[in-house]
Amino acid sequence: MSKVRIGILGSRFQADCIAGAVKAMPEEGEVVAVASPTKGHAAAFAQRHSIPRAYTDHRELLRDPTIELIWITTPNRWHAQMTIDAAKAGKHVVCEKPLCLTLEEADAMIDACRKAGVLLLYAEELFFAPKYLKAKQLADEGAFGRVHLVKQGEKHSGPHSEWFWDVAQSGGGAVMDLGCHGIAFCWWFLGKPTIKSVYSQMATQVHHERSQGDDEAVTIIEFGNGAIGMVESSWNRPGGMDDRIEVFGDKGQTYADMLMGNALPTYSEVGFGYAVEKAATTKGWTYPVFEEHWNYGFPQETRHFARCVRGKETPISDGETGRVVQEVLYAAYASAGLGRKISMPFRPKGIAKPIDLWKKPELAKAAL
Ligand SMILES: NC(=O)c1ccc[n+]([C@@H]2O[C@H](COP(=O)([O-])OP(=O)(O)OC[C@H]3O[C@@H](n4cnc5c(N)ncnc54)[C@H](O)[C@@H]3O)[C@@H](O)[C@H]2O)c1
């Protein structure tokens, strides 16, 4: 079967991950074009990854008839518009997390793709991270008995690009940026049960001058099957990306540290090139990772999505998955705003971005 021809929107951090992931799965797909608005960025990206075509406007890329699948790696506020444009152009879509800013956007994205008969795939790579997948296989085999608590934490020193800190472009802070992974993870790990309630404690602990966004949060999700998900999100942890899970059942438990647990505990007085994402230094004690993209699951995610386009696999993460996460994000911010647990479903209308439910609790109250 021929390779899936992919066009990437965006040309920085996540675009690099995806271009690298596609190269790691050369039998499944190839990146044939990239679009990015800053003059020279798309061209430099194309040269770096040997991509034949580069555009400065995503609509130009969408007119390219050879492209089958669009991979959106642009700031959150662009996700909905680009998905809808891509669907109208008859292209399948992979959208990076979080799906979008609002529930209305989520519905419009799902609707546009359904009407156009194209796939809307939601890029949650934790569903493919080998260590986490192994934990789920053990749980599904019954190794831990009845699982009643799943914890996921994602923490680093704060995002690399300015737009993440601007809540008008990102929709929120650490919960929006990192919590979306943990919300999706706990839900998926437990077999996608109904969600009963959400409670979140959040604050801007460190970065007041830089952002109105939350930079530290603990979010507790109560599932219909009685299990609890606990998601820790932080932009206040120097020392490189920290991503780990804990799973507890009545017959056992498991712990998985995706990055540091797969790294080489290393001491260097002089430093070296690269340790791990968001590590500010390589001097002293560090945890250089190997096979970083593989440990995250990016190549495996790419293979799955390419095979979905070819009809060989059924999506395990789609627009509906992203929408579930979006609802929990709304509830988390509303919970922080009101200082109480939010019962689900919670689907307020007309909210411009999730963080508004924290900053303006009257919006959350009106929606109860
Ligand atoms: N799955 C993950 O683990 C993961 C990791 C990082 C980022 N992401 C997500 O990927 C998205 C991008 O994040 P990033 O870290 O790559 O950000 P980034 O700032 O590094 O890159 C964003 C890119 O989008 C481009 N862009 C902006 N407006 C555009 C437009 N109109 N058309 C085309 N390109 C445009 C920018 O020029 C830049 O190249 C975000 O939604 C983020 O949440 C996911």
CSV table of C-alpha atoms and ligand atoms in Angstrom, one decimal:
chain,number,residue,atom,x,y,z
A,1,MET,CA,0.0,0.0,0.0
A,2,SER,CA,1.3,3.5,-0.9
A,3,LYS,CA,2.6,5.9,1.8
A,4,VAL,CA,0.2,8.4,3.2
A,5,ARG,CA,1.2,11.9,1.9
A,6,ILE,CA,1.2,14.3,4.8
A,7,GLY,CA,1.2,18.1,4.9
A,8,ILE,CA,2.4,19.7,8.2
A,9,LEU,CA,1.0,23.1,9.4
A,10,GLY,CA,3.6,24.8,11.6
A,11,SER,CA,7.3,24.5,11.5
A,12,ARG,CA,8.7,24.6,15.0
A,13,PHE,CA,8.7,22.3,18.1
A,14,GLN,CA,6.0,19.8,17.4
A,15,ALA,CA,6.4,20.0,13.7
A,16,ASP,CA,9.9,18.8,14.2
A,17,CYS,CA,8.7,15.9,16.4
A,18,ILE,CA,6.2,14.8,13.7
A,19,ALA,CA,8.6,15.1,10.8
A,20,GLY,CA,11.1,13.0,12.8
A,21,ALA,CA,8.3,10.5,13.7
A,22,VAL,CA,7.2,10.1,10.0
A,23,LYS,CA,10.9,9.5,9.1
A,24,ALA,CA,11.0,6.7,11.7
A,25,MET,CA,8.0,5.0,10.0
A,26,PRO,CA,9.1,5.4,6.3
A,27,GLU,CA,6.9,2.6,5.1
A,28,GLU,CA,3.7,4.3,6.3
A,29,GLY,CA,4.0,7.9,5.4
A,30,GLU,CA,6.0,10.8,3.9
A,31,VAL,CA,5.8,14.5,4.6
A,32,VAL,CA,5.4,16.2,1.2
A,33,ALA,CA,4.7,19.8,2.3
A,34,VAL,CA,4.9,22.3,5.2
A,35,ALA,CA,3.2,25.6,5.7
A,36,SER,CA,4.2,28.3,8.2
A,37,PRO,CA,3.7,32.0,8.0
A,38,THR,CA,7.0,33.4,9.1
A,39,LYS,CA,9.1,34.1,6.0
A,40,GLY,CA,11.9,31.6,5.6
A,41,HIS,CA,10.7,29.2,8.4
A,42,ALA,CA,8.7,26.8,6.2
A,43,ALA,CA,11.6,26.8,3.7
A,44,ALA,CA,14.2,26.1,6.3
A,45,PHE,CA,12.1,23.4,7.8
A,46,ALA,CA,11.5,21.8,4.4
A,47,GLN,CA,15.3,21.8,3.8
A,48,ARG,CA,16.0,20.4,7.2
A,49,HIS,CA,13.6,17.5,6.7
A,50,SER,CA,14.0,17.0,2.9
A,51,ILE,CA,10.4,18.1,2.3
A,52,PRO,CA,9.6,18.9,-1.4
A,53,ARG,CA,7.2,21.9,-0.9
A,54,ALA,CA,7.0,24.8,1.5
A,55,TYR,CA,4.2,27.4,1.8
A,56,THR,CA,3.6,30.5,3.9
A,57,ASP,CA,-0.2,30.2,3.9
A,58,HIS,CA,-1.9,27.0,5.0
A,59,ARG,CA,-4.7,27.5,2.5
A,60,GLU,CA,-2.1,27.2,-0.3
A,61,LEU,CA,-1.0,23.9,1.1
A,62,LEU,CA,-4.6,22.7,1.3
A,63,ARG,CA,-4.9,23.3,-2.5
A,64,ASP,CA,-2.1,20.8,-3.1
A,65,PRO,CA,-4.1,17.8,-4.5
A,66,THR,CA,-1.4,15.2,-3.6
A,67,ILE,CA,-1.8,15.7,0.1
A,68,GLU,CA,-4.1,13.3,1.9
A,69,LEU,CA,-3.5,14.1,5.6
A,70,ILE,CA,-3.0,17.4,7.3
A,71,TRP,CA,-1.1,17.5,10.6
A,72,ILE,CA,-1.8,20.6,12.7
A,73,THR,CA,1.1,21.7,14.9
A,74,THR,CA,0.1,25.4,15.2
A,75,PRO,CA,-0.9,27.4,18.3
A,76,ASN,CA,-4.2,26.2,19.9
A,77,ARG,CA,-6.3,29.1,18.7
A,78,TRP,CA,-5.7,28.0,15.1
A,79,HIS,CA,-6.7,24.4,15.5
A,80,ALA,CA,-10.4,24.8,14.8
A,81,GLN,CA,-10.1,27.0,11.7
A,82,MET,CA,-7.4,24.9,10.2
A,83,THR,CA,-9.3,21.7,10.8
A,84,ILE,CA,-12.4,23.1,9.2
A,85,ASP,CA,-10.4,24.4,6.2
A,86,ALA,CA,-8.7,21.1,5.8
A,87,ALA,CA,-12.0,19.1,5.9
A,88,LYS,CA,-13.5,21.4,3.3
A,89,ALA,CA,-10.5,20.7,1.1
A,90,GLY,CA,-11.2,17.0,1.5
A,91,LYS,CA,-8.1,16.2,3.7
A,92,HIS,CA,-7.9,13.9,6.7
A,93,VAL,CA,-6.8,15.8,9.8
A,94,VAL,CA,-4.6,15.1,12.8
A,95,CYS,CA,-4.9,17.8,15.4
A,96,GLU,CA,-2.3,18.2,18.2
A,97,LYS,CA,-3.6,18.6,21.7
A,98,PRO,CA,-5.6,20.4,23.0
A,99,LEU,CA,-8.2,19.9,20.4
A,100,CYS,CA,-9.3,23.6,20.4
A,101,LEU,CA,-10.3,26.4,22.7
A,102,THR,CA,-14.1,25.9,23.0
A,103,LEU,CA,-16.7,23.2,23.0
A,104,GLU,CA,-18.4,25.0,20.1
A,105,GLU,CA,-15.2,24.7,18.1
A,106,ALA,CA,-14.9,21.1,19.0
A,107,ASP,CA,-18.4,20.4,17.7
A,108,ALA,CA,-17.8,22.4,14.5
A,109,MET,CA,-14.5,20.5,13.8
A,110,ILE,CA,-16.2,17.1,14.4
A,111,ASP,CA,-19.1,18.2,12.2
A,112,ALA,CA,-17.0,19.5,9.4
A,113,CYS,CA,-14.9,16.3,9.2
A,114,ARG,CA,-18.0,14.1,9.4
A,115,LYS,CA,-19.7,16.0,6.6
A,116,ALA,CA,-16.6,15.9,4.4
A,117,GLY,CA,-16.2,12.2,5.1
A,118,VAL,CA,-12.6,12.7,6.4
A,119,LEU,CA,-11.0,11.5,9.6
A,120,LEU,CA,-10.4,13.8,12.6
A,121,LEU,CA,-7.7,12.3,14.6
A,122,TYR,CA,-6.6,13.6,18.0
A,123,ALA,CA,-2.8,13.4,18.7
A,124,GLU,CA,-2.5,12.1,22.2
A,125,GLU,CA,0.8,10.3,22.1
A,126,LEU,CA,0.5,9.0,25.7
A,127,PHE,CA,-1.8,6.3,24.2
A,128,PHE,CA,1.2,5.1,22.3
A,129,ALA,CA,4.1,5.6,24.8
A,130,PRO,CA,5.5,2.1,25.1
A,131,LYS,CA,6.0,2.2,28.9
A,132,TYR,CA,2.5,3.5,29.5
A,133,LEU,CA,1.0,1.0,27.0
A,134,LYS,CA,2.7,-1.8,29.0
A,135,ALA,CA,1.1,-0.5,32.2
A,136,LYS,CA,-2.3,-0.6,30.5
A,137,GLN,CA,-1.7,-4.1,29.1
A,138,LEU,CA,-0.9,-5.3,32.6
A,139,ALA,CA,-4.0,-3.5,34.0
A,140,ASP,CA,-6.2,-5.0,31.3
A,141,GLU,CA,-4.8,-8.5,32.0
A,142,GLY,CA,-6.0,-8.0,35.6
A,143,ALA,CA,-2.5,-7.6,37.2
A,144,PHE,CA,-3.7,-5.0,39.6
A,145,GLY,CA,-7.2,-6.3,40.2
A,146,ARG,CA,-9.8,-3.5,40.2
A,147,VAL,CA,-7.9,-0.3,39.4
A,148,HIS,CA,-9.2,2.5,41.6
A,149,LEU,CA,-6.6,5.2,41.2
A,150,VAL,CA,-4.6,6.4,38.1
A,151,LYS,CA,-2.2,9.3,38.4
A,152,GLN,CA,-0.4,11.1,35.7
A,153,GLY,CA,1.9,14.1,36.1
A,154,GLU,CA,3.5,16.3,33.5
A,155,LYS,CA,5.8,19.0,34.6
A,156,HIS,CA,8.5,21.3,33.2
A,157,SER,CA,9.9,24.8,33.6
A,158,GLY,CA,7.4,26.4,31.2
A,159,PRO,CA,6.7,26.5,27.5
A,160,HIS,CA,9.3,27.4,24.9
A,161,SER,CA,7.1,29.8,22.8
A,162,GLU,CA,5.6,33.1,23.8
A,163,TRP,CA,2.0,32.2,22.6
A,164,PHE,CA,1.6,29.5,25.2
A,165,TRP,CA,1.9,32.2,27.9
A,166,ASP,CA,-0.8,34.4,26.3
A,167,VAL,CA,-4.1,32.9,27.3
A,168,ALA,CA,-5.9,34.5,24.4
A,169,GLN,CA,-3.9,32.3,22.1
A,170,SER,CA,-3.6,29.2,24.3
A,171,GLY,CA,-6.9,29.2,26.1
A,172,GLY,CA,-5.3,28.6,29.5
A,173,GLY,CA,-2.1,27.7,31.4
A,174,ALA,CA,-0.6,24.4,32.5
A,175,VAL,CA,-3.9,22.6,32.8
A,176,MET,CA,-4.7,23.5,29.2
A,177,ASP,CA,-1.2,22.7,28.0
A,178,LEU,CA,-0.2,19.7,30.1
A,179,GLY,CA,-3.3,18.7,32.0
A,180,CYS,CA,-5.0,17.8,28.7
A,181,HIS,CA,-2.5,14.8,28.4
A,182,GLY,CA,-3.3,13.5,31.9
A,183,ILE,CA,-7.1,13.9,31.5
A,184,ALA,CA,-7.0,11.9,28.2
A,185,PHE,CA,-4.6,9.4,29.8
A,186,CYS,CA,-6.6,8.5,32.9
A,187,TRP,CA,-9.8,8.3,30.9
A,188,TRP,CA,-8.2,6.0,28.2
A,189,PHE,CA,-6.3,3.9,30.8
A,190,LEU,CA,-9.6,3.1,32.6
A,191,GLY,CA,-11.3,2.1,29.4
A,192,LYS,CA,-13.1,5.4,28.6
A,193,PRO,CA,-15.7,5.3,31.4
A,194,THR,CA,-18.3,8.1,32.0
A,195,ILE,CA,-17.0,11.1,33.9
A,196,LYS,CA,-18.9,11.9,37.1
A,197,SER,CA,-17.2,15.0,38.4
A,198,VAL,CA,-14.1,17.1,38.2
A,199,TYR,CA,-12.3,19.1,41.0
A,200,SER,CA,-9.3,21.3,40.3
A,201,GLN,CA,-7.0,23.3,42.6
A,202,MET,CA,-4.9,25.7,40.5
A,203,ALA,CA,-2.9,28.8,40.9
A,204,THR,CA,-0.3,31.0,39.3
A,205,GLN,CA,2.6,30.3,41.7
A,206,VAL,CA,5.6,31.5,39.9
A,207,HIS,CA,5.0,33.2,36.6
A,208,HIS,CA,2.7,36.1,37.5
A,209,GLU,CA,4.7,38.6,35.4
A,210,ARG,CA,4.7,36.5,32.3
A,211,SER,CA,1.2,35.0,32.2
A,212,GLN,CA,-2.3,35.1,33.5
A,213,GLY,CA,-2.4,31.4,33.0
A,214,ASP,CA,-2.3,28.8,35.8
A,215,ASP,CA,1.2,27.4,36.2
A,216,GLU,CA,0.5,24.8,39.0
A,217,ALA,CA,-2.5,22.5,39.3
A,218,VAL,CA,-3.9,19.3,40.7
A,219,THR,CA,-7.1,18.0,39.0
A,220,ILE,CA,-9.1,15.1,40.4
A,221,ILE,CA,-11.5,13.3,38.1
A,222,GLU,CA,-14.2,11.0,39.4
A,223,PHE,CA,-15.2,8.3,37.0
A,224,GLY,CA,-18.6,6.5,36.7
A,225,ASN,CA,-16.9,3.2,37.5
A,226,GLY,CA,-15.8,4.6,40.9
A,227,ALA,CA,-12.1,5.0,39.9
A,228,ILE,CA,-10.3,8.3,40.4
A,229,GLY,CA,-7.9,10.1,38.1
A,230,MET,CA,-5.4,12.5,39.5
A,231,VAL,CA,-3.6,14.8,37.1
A,232,GLU,CA,-0.7,17.1,38.2
A,233,SER,CA,0.3,19.9,35.8
A,234,SER,CA,3.2,22.3,36.4
A,235,TRP,CA,5.2,24.9,34.5
A,236,ASN,CA,7.3,25.4,37.6
A,237,ARG,CA,9.7,22.4,37.6
A,238,PRO,CA,13.2,23.1,36.3
A,239,GLY,CA,15.5,20.2,35.4
A,240,GLY,CA,13.8,19.0,32.2
A,241,MET,CA,10.5,17.4,31.3
A,242,ASP,CA,9.0,15.1,33.9
A,243,ASP,CA,6.3,12.7,32.8
A,244,ARG,CA,5.2,9.8,35.0
A,245,ILE,CA,2.2,7.7,36.0
A,246,GLU,CA,1.1,5.6,39.0
A,247,VAL,CA,-1.6,3.0,38.9
A,248,PHE,CA,-3.2,1.4,42.0
A,249,GLY,CA,-5.6,-1.5,42.2
A,250,ASP,CA,-6.8,-3.9,45.0
A,251,LYS,CA,-4.3,-6.5,43.8
A,252,GLY,CA,-1.3,-4.4,42.9
A,253,GLN,CA,0.2,-1.3,41.5
A,254,THR,CA,2.7,0.0,39.0
A,255,TYR,CA,4.9,3.1,38.5
A,256,ALA,CA,6.3,4.4,35.2
A,257,ASP,CA,8.6,7.3,34.8
A,258,MET,CA,8.6,7.8,31.0
A,259,LEU,CA,11.7,10.0,30.6
A,260,MET,CA,14.0,10.0,33.7
A,261,GLY,CA,13.2,6.4,34.3
A,262,ASN,CA,14.5,5.6,30.8
A,263,ALA,CA,17.5,7.9,31.0
A,264,LEU,CA,21.1,7.6,32.1
A,265,PRO,CA,21.7,9.2,35.5
A,266,THR,CA,24.8,11.3,34.4
A,267,TYR,CA,27.2,13.6,36.0
A,268,SER,CA,29.3,16.0,33.9
A,269,GLU,CA,31.4,19.0,35.0
A,270,VAL,CA,31.7,20.3,31.5
A,271,GLY,CA,28.3,19.6,30.0
A,272,PHE,CA,27.3,18.2,26.7
A,273,GLY,CA,24.9,18.8,23.8
A,274,TYR,CA,21.4,17.7,24.9
A,275,ALA,CA,19.9,16.0,27.9
A,276,VAL,CA,16.1,16.1,27.6
A,277,GLU,CA,13.3,18.5,26.5
A,278,LYS,CA,13.4,21.7,28.5
A,279,ALA,CA,16.5,21.0,30.5
A,280,ALA,CA,18.3,24.3,30.9
A,281,THR,CA,21.8,22.8,31.5
A,282,THR,CA,23.7,19.6,30.9
A,283,LYS,CA,26.3,20.4,33.7
A,284,GLY,CA,26.2,18.5,37.0
A,285,TRP,CA,23.7,15.7,37.5
A,286,THR,CA,21.3,15.3,34.5
A,287,TYR,CA,19.1,12.6,32.9
A,288,PRO,CA,20.0,12.4,29.2
A,289,VAL,CA,17.3,10.4,27.4
A,290,PHE,CA,17.8,8.1,24.4
A,291,GLU,CA,15.1,7.3,21.8
A,292,GLU,CA,13.1,10.3,23.1
A,293,HIS,CA,10.5,10.3,20.4
A,294,TRP,CA,10.0,6.6,20.7
A,295,ASN,CA,9.6,6.8,24.4
A,296,TYR,CA,6.8,9.4,23.9
A,297,GLY,CA,5.2,7.2,21.3
A,298,PHE,CA,5.3,9.7,18.4
A,299,PRO,CA,6.4,7.3,15.7
A,300,GLN,CA,3.9,4.7,16.9
A,301,GLU,CA,1.1,7.3,16.8
A,302,THR,CA,2.1,8.3,13.3
A,303,ARG,CA,2.0,4.7,12.1
A,304,HIS,CA,-1.5,4.2,13.7
A,305,PHE,CA,-2.9,7.4,12.1
A,306,ALA,CA,-1.4,6.6,8.7
A,307,ARG,CA,-2.9,3.1,8.9
A,308,CYS,CA,-6.3,4.6,9.9
A,309,VAL,CA,-6.2,6.7,6.7
A,310,ARG,CA,-5.6,3.5,4.7
A,311,GLY,CA,-8.5,1.9,6.5
A,312,LYS,CA,-6.3,-0.7,8.1
A,313,GLU,CA,-6.9,0.4,11.7
A,314,THR,CA,-9.7,2.1,13.6
A,315,PRO,CA,-8.8,5.3,15.4
A,316,ILE,CA,-8.2,5.0,19.1
A,317,SER,CA,-8.1,8.8,19.5
A,318,ASP,CA,-10.3,11.0,17.5
A,319,GLY,CA,-12.3,14.3,17.6
A,320,GLU,CA,-14.7,12.8,20.2
A,321,THR,CA,-11.7,12.0,22.4
A,322,GLY,CA,-10.5,15.6,22.1
A,323,ARG,CA,-14.0,16.8,23.0
A,324,VAL,CA,-14.1,14.7,26.2
A,325,VAL,CA,-10.9,16.3,27.2
A,326,GLN,CA,-12.2,19.7,26.3
A,327,GLU,CA,-15.3,19.2,28.6
A,328,VAL,CA,-13.0,18.2,31.5
A,329,LEU,CA,-10.8,21.3,30.9
A,330,TYR,CA,-13.9,23.5,31.1
A,331,ALA,CA,-14.9,21.7,34.4
A,332,ALA,CA,-11.4,22.0,35.8
A,333,TYR,CA,-11.3,25.7,35.3
A,334,ALA,CA,-14.9,26.2,36.5
A,335,SER,CA,-14.0,24.1,39.6
A,336,ALA,CA,-11.0,26.3,40.4
A,337,GLY,CA,-13.2,29.4,39.9
A,338,LEU,CA,-15.9,28.2,42.2
A,339,GLY,CA,-13.8,26.3,44.7
A,340,ARG,CA,-16.0,23.2,44.4
A,341,LYS,CA,-16.5,19.9,42.5
A,342,ILE,CA,-18.2,20.2,39.2
A,343,SER,CA,-20.7,17.5,38.2
A,344,MET,CA,-20.6,16.3,34.7
A,345,PRO,CA,-21.8,16.8,32.0
A,346,PHE,CA,-20.8,20.4,32.1
A,347,ARG,CA,-21.2,22.1,28.8
A,348,PRO,CA,-21.5,25.9,29.1
A,349,LYS,CA,-22.1,27.8,25.9
A,350,GLY,CA,-20.5,31.0,24.7
A,351,ILE,CA,-17.3,30.7,26.7
A,352,ALA,CA,-14.4,32.3,24.7
A,353,LYS,CA,-11.7,30.1,26.3
A,354,PRO,CA,-11.6,27.6,29.2
A,355,ILE,CA,-9.5,29.8,31.6
A,356,ASP,CA,-12.3,32.4,31.6
A,357,LEU,CA,-14.3,29.9,33.8
A,358,TRP,CA,-11.6,30.3,36.5
A,359,LYS,CA,-11.0,34.1,36.1
A,360,LYS,CA,-14.7,34.9,35.9
A,361,PRO,CA,-16.4,32.4,38.2
A,362,GLU,CA,-19.8,34.1,37.5
A,363,LEU,CA,-19.6,32.5,34.0
A,364,ALA,CA,-19.1,29.1,35.7
A,365,LYS,CA,-21.9,29.7,38.2
A,366,ALA,CA,-24.3,30.7,35.4
A,367,ALA,CA,-23.6,27.4,33.6
A,368,LEU,CA,-24.4,25.1,36.6
B,1,LIG,N1,1.7,16.2,21.8
B,1,LIG,C1,2.6,16.9,22.4
B,1,LIG,O1,3.3,16.4,23.3
B,1,LIG,C2,2.9,18.3,22.0
B,1,LIG,C3,4.1,18.9,22.3
B,1,LIG,C4,4.3,20.2,22.0
B,1,LIG,C5,3.3,20.9,21.4
B,1,LIG,N2,2.1,20.3,21.1
B,1,LIG,C6,1.0,21.1,20.5
B,1,LIG,O2,1.4,21.4,19.2
B,1,LIG,C7,0.9,22.7,18.9
B,1,LIG,C8,2.1,23.6,18.5
B,1,LIG,O3,3.0,23.7,19.6
B,1,LIG,P1,4.6,23.9,19.3
B,1,LIG,O4,5.3,23.6,20.6
B,1,LIG,O5,5.1,23.3,18.1
B,1,LIG,O6,4.6,25.5,19.2
B,1,LIG,P2,5.7,26.4,18.4
B,1,LIG,O7,5.5,27.8,18.9
B,1,LIG,O8,7.0,25.7,18.6
B,1,LIG,O9,5.3,26.2,16.9
B,1,LIG,C9,4.1,26.7,16.4
B,1,LIG,C10,4.3,26.8,14.9
B,1,LIG,O10,3.0,27.2,14.3
B,1,LIG,C11,3.3,28.2,13.3
B,1,LIG,N3,2.1,29.0,13.0
B,1,LIG,C12,1.5,30.0,13.7
B,1,LIG,N4,0.4,30.4,13.0
B,1,LIG,C13,0.4,29.7,11.9
B,1,LIG,C14,-0.5,29.7,10.7
B,1,LIG,N5,-1.5,30.6,10.7
B,1,LIG,N6,-0.2,28.9,9.7
B,1,LIG,C15,0.8,28.0,9.8
B,1,LIG,N7,1.6,27.9,10.8
B,1,LIG,C16,1.4,28.8,11.9
B,1,LIG,C17,4.4,29.0,13.9
B,1,LIG,O11,5.0,29.8,12.9
B,1,LIG,C18,5.3,27.9,14.4
B,1,LIG,O12,6.1,27.3,13.4
B,1,LIG,C19,0.2,23.3,20.1
B,1,LIG,O13,-1.2,23.1,20.0
B,1,LIG,C20,0.8,22.4,21.2
B,1,LIG,O14,-0.1,22.3,22.3
B,1,LIG,C21,1.9,19.0,21.4
